[in-house]
Coordinates of C-alpha atoms in Angstrom, one line a residue:
Chain C
M1 CA -1.9 -30.7 9.9
A2 CA -0.3 -34.0 9.5
P3 CA 3.4 -34.0 8.8
G4 CA 4.2 -34.0 5.2
Q5 CA 1.2 -32.0 4.2
G6 CA 1.6 -28.3 3.4
Y7 CA -1.2 -25.8 2.7
A8 CA -1.1 -25.9 -1.1
D9 CA -2.5 -28.8 -3.2
D10 CA -2.8 -29.2 -6.9
S11 CA -6.0 -27.2 -7.2
T12 CA -4.3 -24.3 -5.4
N13 CA -1.4 -24.4 -7.8
V14 CA -3.8 -24.4 -10.8
I15 CA -5.6 -21.3 -9.4
A16 CA -2.2 -19.6 -8.8
S17 CA -1.1 -20.4 -12.3
S18 CA -4.4 -19.0 -13.7
V19 CA -4.0 -15.8 -11.7
A20 CA -0.5 -15.4 -13.0
D21 CA -1.7 -15.8 -16.6
N22 CA -4.4 -13.3 -16.0
D23 CA -1.9 -10.8 -14.6
V24 CA 0.2 -11.1 -17.8
R25 CA -2.9 -10.5 -19.9
L26 CA -3.9 -7.5 -17.9
L27 CA -0.4 -6.1 -18.2
T28 CA -0.4 -6.5 -21.9
R29 CA -3.7 -4.6 -22.1
I30 CA -2.3 -1.9 -19.8
A31 CA 0.6 -1.5 -22.2
A32 CA -2.0 -0.8 -24.8
G33 CA -3.3 2.0 -22.6
E34 CA -6.5 0.2 -21.5
L35 CA -7.6 2.0 -18.4
S36 CA -10.2 -0.8 -17.6
A37 CA -7.4 -3.3 -17.5
F38 CA -5.5 -1.1 -15.1
E39 CA -8.5 -0.8 -12.9
A40 CA -8.9 -4.6 -12.8
L41 CA -5.3 -5.0 -11.8
Y42 CA -5.6 -2.2 -9.3
R43 CA -8.6 -3.9 -7.7
A44 CA -6.8 -7.2 -7.6
Y45 CA -3.6 -5.8 -6.0
H46 CA -4.9 -2.9 -3.8
P47 CA -5.7 -5.1 -0.8
R48 CA -2.5 -7.1 -1.0
L49 CA -0.3 -4.1 -1.6
T50 CA -2.0 -2.0 1.1
R51 CA -1.4 -4.8 3.6
F52 CA 2.2 -5.2 2.6
L53 CA 2.9 -1.5 2.7
I54 CA 1.1 -1.0 6.1
N55 CA 3.3 -3.7 7.6
L56 CA 6.3 -2.0 6.2
L57 CA 5.5 1.7 6.7
R58 CA 3.1 1.9 9.6
R59 CA 1.8 5.3 8.4
P60 CA -1.5 5.5 6.5
H61 CA -0.4 8.6 4.6
L62 CA 2.9 7.0 3.5
V63 CA 1.0 3.8 2.6
D64 CA -1.3 5.7 0.2
E65 CA 1.6 7.5 -1.4
A66 CA 3.7 4.5 -1.8
L67 CA 0.8 2.4 -3.1
N68 CA -0.2 5.0 -5.7
D69 CA 3.4 5.5 -6.7
T70 CA 3.8 1.8 -7.2
L71 CA 0.7 1.4 -9.3
M72 CA 1.6 4.5 -11.3
V73 CA 4.8 2.7 -12.3
V74 CA 2.7 -0.2 -13.5
W75 CA 0.5 2.2 -15.5
K76 CA 3.2 4.2 -17.0
R77 CA 5.9 1.6 -17.5
P78 CA 4.3 -1.8 -18.0
Q79 CA 6.9 -2.6 -20.6
S80 CA 9.6 -2.6 -17.9
Y81 CA 8.2 -6.0 -16.9
N82 CA 10.5 -8.4 -18.6
G83 CA 8.7 -11.7 -17.9
A84 CA 11.5 -13.2 -15.9
S85 CA 9.4 -13.4 -12.8
K86 CA 5.7 -13.4 -11.9
V87 CA 3.9 -10.1 -12.4
S88 CA 3.1 -10.1 -8.7
T89 CA 6.8 -10.4 -7.8
W90 CA 7.6 -7.5 -10.1
I91 CA 4.9 -5.4 -8.6
F92 CA 5.8 -6.2 -5.0
A93 CA 9.4 -5.4 -5.8
I94 CA 8.4 -2.0 -7.0
A95 CA 6.3 -1.5 -3.9
Y96 CA 9.2 -2.5 -1.7
R97 CA 11.5 0.0 -3.3
K98 CA 8.8 2.7 -3.0
A99 CA 8.3 1.9 0.6
L100 CA 12.1 2.1 1.2
K101 CA 12.1 5.6 -0.3
A102 CA 9.1 6.6 1.8
M103 CA 10.8 5.4 4.9
A104 CA 14.0 7.2 4.0
R105 CA 12.0 10.4 3.8
R106 CA 10.2 9.7 7.1
D107 CA 11.4 11.5 10.2
E108 CA 8.7 10.4 12.5
P109 CA 8.8 7.8 15.2
L110 CA 7.4 4.4 14.3
E111 CA 4.0 3.7 15.5
D112 CA 1.4 1.3 14.2
T113 CA -1.6 3.7 13.8
Y114 CA -3.6 0.9 12.1
A115 CA -3.2 -1.5 15.1
D116 CA -6.7 -1.0 16.5
Q117 CA -8.3 -1.4 13.1
R118 CA -6.3 -4.5 12.3
I119 CA -7.6 -6.4 15.3
S120 CA -10.3 -8.5 13.6
P121 CA -13.7 -6.9 14.1
D122 CA -15.8 -10.0 13.2
V123 CA -15.0 -12.3 16.0
D124 CA -17.6 -13.9 18.2
P125 CA -18.4 -11.6 21.2
E126 CA -17.9 -14.6 23.5
Q127 CA -14.3 -15.0 22.4
D128 CA -13.8 -11.3 21.7
L129 CA -11.8 -10.2 24.7
E130 CA -9.3 -13.1 24.7
R131 CA -8.9 -13.0 21.0
R132 CA -8.3 -9.3 20.9
Q133 CA -5.8 -9.6 23.7
M134 CA -3.9 -12.2 21.7
Q135 CA -4.0 -10.2 18.5
A136 CA -2.8 -7.2 20.4
I137 CA 0.2 -9.2 21.7
L138 CA 0.9 -10.4 18.2
L139 CA 0.7 -6.9 16.7
S140 CA 2.9 -5.7 19.5
A141 CA 5.4 -8.4 18.8
M142 CA 5.4 -7.6 15.1
N143 CA 5.9 -4.0 15.8
Q144 CA 9.2 -4.8 17.6
L145 CA 10.5 -6.4 14.4
S146 CA 12.3 -4.4 11.7
A147 CA 10.5 -3.5 8.5
D148 CA 12.5 -6.1 6.6
H149 CA 11.6 -8.8 9.1
R150 CA 7.9 -7.9 8.9
A151 CA 8.0 -7.9 5.2
V152 CA 9.4 -11.4 5.1
L153 CA 6.7 -12.6 7.5
D154 CA 3.9 -10.9 5.5
L155 CA 5.1 -12.0 2.1
T156 CA 5.4 -15.6 3.4
Y157 CA 2.3 -16.1 5.4
F158 CA -0.1 -13.7 3.7
H159 CA 1.1 -13.4 0.2
D160 CA 2.2 -17.0 -0.2
A161 CA 5.5 -16.0 -1.7
D162 CA 8.3 -18.5 -1.6
Y163 CA 11.7 -17.5 -0.4
R164 CA 13.2 -17.1 -3.9
E165 CA 10.4 -14.7 -4.8
I166 CA 10.9 -12.8 -1.5
A167 CA 14.6 -12.5 -2.3
E168 CA 13.8 -11.1 -5.7
I169 CA 11.3 -8.6 -4.2
M170 CA 13.7 -7.4 -1.5
G171 CA 16.8 -7.6 -3.7
C172 CA 18.7 -9.8 -1.3
P173 CA 20.2 -13.3 -1.2
V174 CA 17.8 -16.2 -0.3
G175 CA 20.0 -16.9 2.7
T176 CA 19.2 -13.5 4.0
V177 CA 15.5 -14.2 3.6
K178 CA 15.8 -17.4 5.5
T179 CA 17.8 -15.8 8.3
R180 CA 15.3 -12.9 8.6
M181 CA 12.4 -15.4 8.8
Y182 CA 14.2 -17.4 11.4
H183 CA 14.8 -14.5 13.6
A184 CA 11.3 -13.2 13.1
R185 CA 9.7 -16.5 14.0
R186 CA 11.9 -16.9 17.1
H187 CA 11.0 -13.5 18.3
L188 CA 7.3 -14.1 17.8
K189 CA 7.5 -17.5 19.4
E190 CA 9.1 -16.0 22.5
M191 CA 6.6 -13.1 22.7
L192 CA 3.6 -15.4 22.2
A193 CA 5.1 -17.9 24.7
G194 CA 2.8 -20.9 23.9
R195 CA -0.4 -18.9 23.9
L196 CA -1.0 -19.4 20.2
V197 CA -2.0 -23.0 20.4
D198 CA -4.7 -22.3 23.0
W199 CA -5.8 -19.3 21.1
L200 CA -7.2 -21.2 18.1
Chain E
M1 CA 33.8 -8.3 15.6
L2 CA 34.1 -10.5 18.6
G3 CA 32.1 -8.2 20.8
A4 CA 29.0 -8.7 18.7
T5 CA 29.3 -12.4 18.5
S6 CA 27.7 -14.9 20.8
R7 CA 27.7 -18.7 20.8
R8 CA 24.4 -20.4 21.5
C9 CA 23.5 -24.0 21.9
W10 CA 20.0 -25.3 22.1
P11 CA 18.8 -28.5 23.5
A12 CA 19.7 -31.5 21.4
D13 CA 16.2 -32.2 20.4
W14 CA 15.9 -28.7 18.9
W15 CA 19.3 -28.0 17.5
I16 CA 21.5 -31.0 16.7
G17 CA 24.5 -28.7 16.2
C18 CA 25.5 -25.3 17.4
E19 CA 25.5 -22.0 15.7
I20 CA 27.2 -18.6 16.0
L21 CA 25.1 -15.5 15.7
T22 CA 27.3 -12.8 14.2
M23 CA 25.8 -9.4 13.4
G24 CA 22.4 -11.1 12.7
R25 CA 23.8 -13.8 10.5
I26 CA 23.8 -17.5 11.3
I27 CA 27.0 -19.3 10.8
R28 CA 26.8 -23.1 11.1
L29 CA 29.5 -24.9 12.9
H30 CA 28.3 -28.4 11.9
A31 CA 26.5 -29.8 8.9
D32 CA 23.1 -29.4 10.5
D33 CA 20.2 -30.8 8.5
H34 CA 17.9 -29.8 11.3
L35 CA 18.6 -26.1 10.9
D36 CA 18.3 -26.3 7.2
I37 CA 14.9 -27.9 7.5
A38 CA 13.9 -25.5 10.3
E39 CA 14.6 -22.6 7.9
L40 CA 12.4 -24.2 5.2
L41 CA 9.4 -24.8 7.5
P42 CA 7.6 -21.5 6.8
W43 CA 7.4 -22.3 3.2
Y44 CA 6.5 -25.9 3.9
V45 CA 3.5 -24.6 5.9
T46 CA 2.5 -22.4 3.0
G47 CA 3.0 -25.1 0.4
R48 CA 5.7 -23.1 -1.4
L49 CA 8.6 -25.7 -1.5
E50 CA 9.8 -27.4 -4.5
T51 CA 9.5 -31.2 -4.8
V52 CA 13.0 -32.0 -3.7
E53 CA 12.8 -29.7 -0.7
L54 CA 9.4 -31.0 0.2
A55 CA 10.7 -34.6 0.3
R56 CA 13.6 -33.5 2.6
V57 CA 11.3 -31.7 5.0
E58 CA 8.8 -34.6 5.1
A59 CA 11.5 -37.1 5.8
H60 CA 12.9 -34.9 8.6
L61 CA 9.5 -34.2 10.1
A62 CA 8.7 -37.9 10.4
G63 CA 11.5 -38.2 13.0
C64 CA 11.5 -34.8 14.6
A65 CA 8.8 -33.9 17.1
E66 CA 10.2 -30.4 17.7
C67 CA 9.8 -29.5 14.0
R68 CA 6.3 -31.0 13.9
A69 CA 5.4 -28.7 16.8
D70 CA 7.0 -25.8 15.0
V71 CA 4.9 -26.6 11.9
L72 CA 1.8 -26.4 14.1
F73 CA 2.9 -23.1 15.6
Q74 CA 3.7 -21.6 12.2
R75 CA 0.4 -22.8 10.7
Q76 CA -1.5 -21.0 13.4
L77 CA 0.7 -17.9 13.2
G78 CA 0.3 -17.7 9.5
A79 CA -3.4 -18.0 9.8
E80 CA -3.6 -15.3 12.4
I81 CA -1.7 -12.5 10.8
A82 CA -4.8 -10.4 10.5
A83 CA -6.4 -9.1 7.4
L84 CA -6.4 -5.4 7.0
P85 CA -9.5 -3.2 6.3
T86 CA -9.0 -1.4 3.0
D87 CA -11.2 1.0 1.1
I88 CA -10.6 0.0 -2.5
D89 CA -13.2 2.2 -4.1
Q90 CA -11.9 5.4 -2.5
G91 CA -8.4 4.4 -3.4
W92 CA -9.2 3.7 -7.1
R93 CA -11.0 7.1 -7.4
S94 CA -7.9 8.8 -6.0
L95 CA -5.6 7.1 -8.4
R96 CA -7.8 7.5 -11.4
R97 CA -8.0 11.3 -10.7
R98 CA -4.2 11.3 -10.6
I99 CA -4.0 9.5 -14.0
E100 CA -6.4 11.9 -15.6
Q101 CA -4.7 15.0 -14.2
E102 CA -1.3 13.8 -15.3
S103 CA -2.4 12.8 -18.7
R104 CA -3.8 16.3 -19.6
P105 CA -1.6 18.8 -21.3
F106 CA -2.9 21.5 -18.9
G107 CA -2.6 19.2 -15.9
L108 CA -0.7 21.8 -13.9
I109 CA -3.5 22.5 -11.4
G110 CA -4.3 19.0 -10.5
S111 CA -0.9 17.6 -10.3
G112 CA 0.4 20.7 -8.6
L113 CA -2.3 20.4 -5.9
A114 CA -1.4 16.8 -5.4
W115 CA 2.2 17.8 -5.0
I116 CA 1.3 20.5 -2.6
R117 CA -0.8 18.1 -0.6
R118 CA 2.0 15.6 -0.4
S119 CA 4.8 18.1 0.2
F120 CA 3.2 20.6 2.5
G121 CA 1.3 17.9 4.4
R122 CA 4.7 16.8 5.7
V123 CA 5.6 20.4 6.6
G124 CA 2.2 20.9 8.2
R125 CA 2.6 18.0 10.5
R126 CA 5.8 19.5 11.9
A127 CA 4.6 23.0 12.0
P128 CA 0.8 23.2 11.9
G129 CA -0.3 26.3 10.1
L130 CA 2.9 26.8 8.2
G131 CA 2.2 24.0 5.7
W132 CA -1.3 25.4 5.0
A133 CA 0.0 28.9 4.7
L134 CA 2.6 27.9 2.1
A135 CA 0.1 25.7 0.3
S136 CA -2.4 28.6 0.1
V137 CA 0.2 30.9 -1.4
L138 CA 0.9 28.4 -4.1
V139 CA -2.7 27.6 -4.8
L140 CA -3.4 31.3 -5.3
A141 CA -0.4 31.6 -7.5
M142 CA -1.6 28.6 -9.6
S143 CA -5.1 30.0 -9.8
G144 CA -3.7 33.2 -11.1
A145 CA -1.8 31.3 -13.7
A146 CA -5.0 29.5 -14.7
L147 CA -6.8 32.8 -15.1
V148 CA -4.1 34.1 -17.3
S149 CA -4.1 30.9 -19.3
T150 CA -7.9 30.7 -19.8
D151 CA -9.0 34.3 -19.9
R152 CA -7.0 35.7 -22.8
R153 CA -9.5 37.9 -24.5
P154 CA -8.6 40.4 -27.1
A155 CA -7.8 43.9 -25.7
Y156 CA -10.3 45.5 -28.1
H157 CA -14.1 45.1 -28.6
A158 CA -16.2 45.3 -31.7
L159 CA -17.9 48.6 -32.2
G160 CA -21.3 46.9 -31.8
A161 CA -20.5 45.4 -28.5
T162 CA -22.7 46.8 -25.8
Q163 CA -21.0 45.3 -22.8
P164 CA -17.8 43.4 -22.0
S165 CA -17.8 39.7 -21.5
P166 CA -18.4 38.5 -17.9
V167 CA -15.3 38.0 -15.9
G168 CA -14.8 34.8 -14.1
N169 CA -14.1 34.8 -10.4
V170 CA -14.0 31.0 -9.7
I171 CA -12.3 28.0 -11.3
V172 CA -14.0 24.7 -10.8
M173 CA -13.1 21.1 -11.8
F174 CA -15.9 18.6 -11.7
R175 CA -15.4 14.9 -11.4
P176 CA -15.0 13.4 -14.9
D177 CA -18.2 11.4 -14.5
T178 CA -20.4 14.3 -13.4
V179 CA -23.4 14.6 -15.7
E180 CA -24.2 17.9 -17.4
K181 CA -27.6 18.2 -15.7
S182 CA -26.0 18.0 -12.3
M183 CA -23.6 20.8 -13.2
R184 CA -26.4 22.9 -14.6
D185 CA -28.5 22.4 -11.5
M186 CA -25.7 23.4 -9.2
M187 CA -25.0 26.6 -11.2
T188 CA -28.7 27.5 -11.4
A189 CA -29.3 27.0 -7.7
D190 CA -26.5 29.3 -6.8
R191 CA -26.9 31.8 -9.7
V192 CA -23.5 31.0 -11.0
R193 CA -22.7 31.7 -14.7
L194 CA -20.4 29.9 -17.0
V195 CA -17.7 32.2 -18.4
D196 CA -15.3 29.8 -20.1
G197 CA -14.4 26.2 -20.4
P198 CA -13.9 23.5 -20.3
T199 CA -10.2 24.3 -20.5
A200 CA -7.7 21.7 -21.7
A201 CA -7.5 20.6 -18.1
G202 CA -11.3 20.1 -17.9
A203 CA -11.7 23.2 -15.7
Y204 CA -14.5 25.8 -15.9
I205 CA -14.2 29.5 -15.3
L206 CA -17.4 30.6 -13.6
Q207 CA -18.8 33.8 -12.3
A208 CA -20.3 33.5 -8.8
P209 CA -22.2 36.4 -7.2
A210 CA -19.4 38.4 -5.5
D211 CA -21.1 38.6 -2.1
R212 CA -21.8 34.9 -1.9
R213 CA -18.7 33.5 -3.6
E214 CA -17.0 32.2 -0.4
T215 CA -20.2 30.6 0.7
I216 CA -20.7 28.9 -2.6
L217 CA -17.1 27.7 -2.7
R218 CA -17.4 26.2 0.7
K219 CA -20.6 24.4 -0.3
W220 CA -19.2 23.2 -3.6
R221 CA -15.9 21.9 -2.1
A222 CA -18.0 19.7 0.2
R223 CA -19.5 18.0 -2.8
S224 CA -18.2 14.7 -4.0
D225 CA -18.5 15.6 -7.6
I226 CA -16.2 18.7 -7.3
L227 CA -12.5 18.1 -7.5
L228 CA -11.4 21.7 -7.3
A229 CA -13.2 25.0 -6.5
Q230 CA -11.0 28.0 -6.0
P231 CA -11.3 31.8 -6.3
I232 CA -9.3 33.3 -9.1
D233 CA -9.5 37.1 -8.6
G234 CA -8.3 37.5 -5.0
P235 CA -10.2 37.4 -1.8
A236 CA -13.9 38.1 -1.6
P237 CA -15.0 41.7 -1.2

């Protein structure tokens, strides 16, 4: 990527804006008790929330519980969305709080039981071994981070949240988000030790 | 706390100034535009900076090879945080079931079972056997409550009555989208009779042949269109 060019362009922003508008429409219908609208929102958010919660919780049974608890809040209390942020920010903030509660109840050692599944299954067999080794290193490096650091990484790189949205989701100052991101990046960079460029 | 503080300096082409790491927080000693920009790079890479920030970052990148390399690293890192496999259909079925159970006035059985599954699942992982034992006791208690709630027949019979109504020995909840023909076929195949229902919770009280009840329950529980199949008059003879 040439300096001065980020990922997003105008068309991306238009799509994001359209998605945000659609979310608000769905939430309005959910407030009217429309189950089909809730299903549409569920299907839109399930993959993203699952991924976010897996990165935080690392336990499939806790992920399911936190995910359902999160979406049940959306179903039961859609009126608690006050329009001050994007619907996605509101939902992720609920998910984050549900995950914290789930973690507080957890008394098991941390272990990424999804790690094997998360290594991409659809790579070319010729590149398979090297790619898998690299992904394993990346997952291992991420496992060494705290849940909050993983959350910042995931929200930034996968969910395209900006640091203000992340601060809102996690209920912390923007400076804390930047600091967490800085430490997470530095840790990953040390762990990957220059291998990432050759990997792609 | 001094003991938790360390001073670190990076090479000049990476860090123009120095910083102190104190309990995980970065405290800048100098006005350091490089560090400010470095903190913004993740959101530069993902295109989530505002116009003013974007202009600052671009101006800095034009003269900073280290940050340009970091942008490349982060771009690759961001692209390679792997996608997760998820089973969205199974998840939606599970949540829809929870909504339906919680929305019913007589949703005690469904929501109770969900609570048992969540609560005793945790106990069970620590003490295998104990969780299931406790859960079984509660399931039996709830089934008994269901029987009392759904089988309240008058204590007398009309003079013309030749035989008492059949007594149910099984409570079953079908998936909401199960068609009537499918239910009828299941019952016919196993010689199960309908005693009562649907209850307010959508459950049916059935009478299964006493000597085959456990076999039928096992078979029905394995079906995808059965949400709940429990005995309601104690263990099989």
